[in-house]
Amino acid sequence: MKDGHLRILLAGNPNSGKTTIFNELSGMRAKVGNYAGVTVERKTGSFSAGGREIEVEDLPGVYTLSASSAEEKIAADAISAGDFDLIVNVVDSSNFERNLFLTMQLAEMKMPMIVALNMSDELEKEGKFIDTPALSAALGVPVIKTTGFDRRSIAELKNFIAKNALSCPAAHFPWKSAGDNILTRKIAEISRVLSDALPAPFKSYSDWMAVRFLEKDPSVTASVRERAPHIYGAARGRAAELEAQTDETSESLVAAARYRIIDNICMPCLRTRSRARADFTKTLDAVFLNRFAGIPIFFALMYGVFEFVFALGEPLMGLLESLFAHAADAISASWPEGSFPLAKKLLVEGVIGGVGGVFVFLPNVALLFLALSILEDSGYMARAAFLCDRVMRRFGLSGSSVIPMLLGFGCSVPAIMATRSLKSRFERIATIMVIPLFSCGARFPVYMLLIPAFFAQKYCGPVMFAIYIIGIAAAMLLAKVLRETVVKGEDSSFLIELPPYRLPRAKTVSIEVWGRTSGFIKKAGTVILAMSIILWMLSTFPEKENFSRDYAAEIAKAEANPALGAAAKAEKVSEIENAKLSEAFDNTAMGRIGSALEPVFRPLGYDNKIVSALLGSLAAKEVFISQLGIIYGSGSGTSGSDMTLREKIAADYDTAQGISILIFILLTAPCVATIATTYTETKSLKVACAQFFGLALIAYCAAFVFYRIALLA
Ligand code: GDP
Ligand code: MG
């Protein structure tokens, strides 16, 4: 280092990209001259990095430092002169082995050095890569990948140089790893002789001088003869012994040994992608497929998914909710007074209340599918199937039924279709029967609506998780029962190819997420819209003309009551409003149907509103939300309070009822399309009916039990 300047040398084979890197490093600040006395170009330039001015010289490209040509001599001399802080050895990674010969020679000199693995783009194209940490450990010097013409890559190199320039360790003497043989013993002997005889500054170079002496490098030979004439003969004698014993020239012995070292310590760092991936995959599988940890990790990941969806989805959902509320208010406010009041009601209560109520869950649904497709694309889902095979067998199923089941978390329809891959018909029927218990994406918005209505924020994730677990447990139990009774028979064999793990590709994931999310949007715009309109009509007419109580007066009285605090007042008002709503709903067609069925569902804690919503949800589970949205006139702003649908539900029902509804939604068949698919896939009306009524029965019993327990608690 001279007056705070750092000086670095770029050394490397011809065409390794030195000049490209040099130009990129120095920008326009390069000086071109000639080496004194020879017509080889000498290029120096400078750049600043890490707050330091760094001078860089582009040495002539050489394959070795044996100094048999003018270029080699210039390069060798520049390095031997030692007036630099760091050598940057530019290596053409796509010619890794050949380039390393020079790297070995440089390392022998034990100079501060870093290796720039250039042309890494080329190597990448060949499907290979160099394990830089391993190479760095083998050589004992820092290693960095570069692409000469890539500005960002060279900017990284700049920082890397600045970081390492003053603290760079000397390279390991590579011959240490060559083992003990006649050649290495001679090198050690000559090195000892030289180190005893040479003047101080050269002592530390004795190792590489010994190697170079055996290579018959003219400048080293000359240097020894000049500086330590008395041992020159002794050194020569050792070299002659070596040649006599091996019947080879010492220079070819050294060259061959160098390639052996390269083969042994460096080439293992050059890997093809698949091999590296295989190693990576093996390491990850040791964890994910671990006998003991595997299943807990699987559940932990699923739990993480729900926490993630809640944490990110809720604020986005709030945003959409207020958007729809504003839209409804804006429409109400700007609607011309007195004209088409029913159309206004339909639009605000039926369409915005119904479809909008479902639509606000779009972020949650998208996030759920995002998480699932990341797990899928990373290669984990296949592991989940593999992992579950062992467990599945206890329930009369196999790993083959796991994939359809996991698909069931998205939608039961494709999941049921996916059971075609099962060879055993009995196992297939059992799998189809239980697939709806794997909670599908359509139920998810219902959970998102209900869970936060009845549980404190911090319990939402765990409750959601519990819902899914209850579904899985029910599926396993049902499968076991079915396999031991009606669909006995052999299991399918299970063979699965585990794909390598990889970072999920943004493109695959986004296509997947978009596909599913747009499906949700389409559904909202068609089935749910149509259902919303029908249900709105059924839930609005006939309209109640004369109420049994004067609700307006009651509200006015509650609001004027000085004994009530603000919170109590709001509660009282919403109580009265809900009572009015119930009375109005009781009179409608849907209300009457609900009331007719209500006795059946009373043991589960449902009133006619919930019953009507459950009826609507036969078309698609999301309609459950639409129907409640319609009944409660969500977002219409007409009720005078600006509570969200969720808040209205929370005010109208208690937690035990909430749990009962959640269980019922979870365990009943998701929609008519599912049952239809079961029919087309099994060609059996019996199976389809058994699925629909069987699940309904299970749902009814489970909801009853959960409701009663929750009431006690
Ligand atoms: P030098 O002989 O070591 O000075 O090498 P040059 O800098 O002249 O580069 C030789 C050729 O390799 C030129 O055509 C460069 O454009 C190209 N090159 C340099 N670096 C890279 C790299 O990282 N990747 C690829 N693909 N080509 C490179
Ligand atoms: Mg060049």
XYZ file of C-alpha atoms in Angstrom, residues 664 667-669 690-701:
16
model
C -71.667 -28.011 10.874
C -68.536 -31.510 8.205
C -71.355 -31.173 5.680
C -70.727 -31.668 1.986
C -74.525 -41.813 1.163
C -71.981 -39.040 0.970
C -74.516 -36.248 1.172
C -76.717 -37.677 3.898
C -73.920 -39.424 5.720
C -71.917 -36.248 6.053
C -75.027 -34.303 7.022
C -75.746 -36.811 9.760
C -72.186 -36.729 11.050
C -72.239 -32.929 10.929
C -75.504 -32.813 12.812
C -74.302 -35.127 15.570
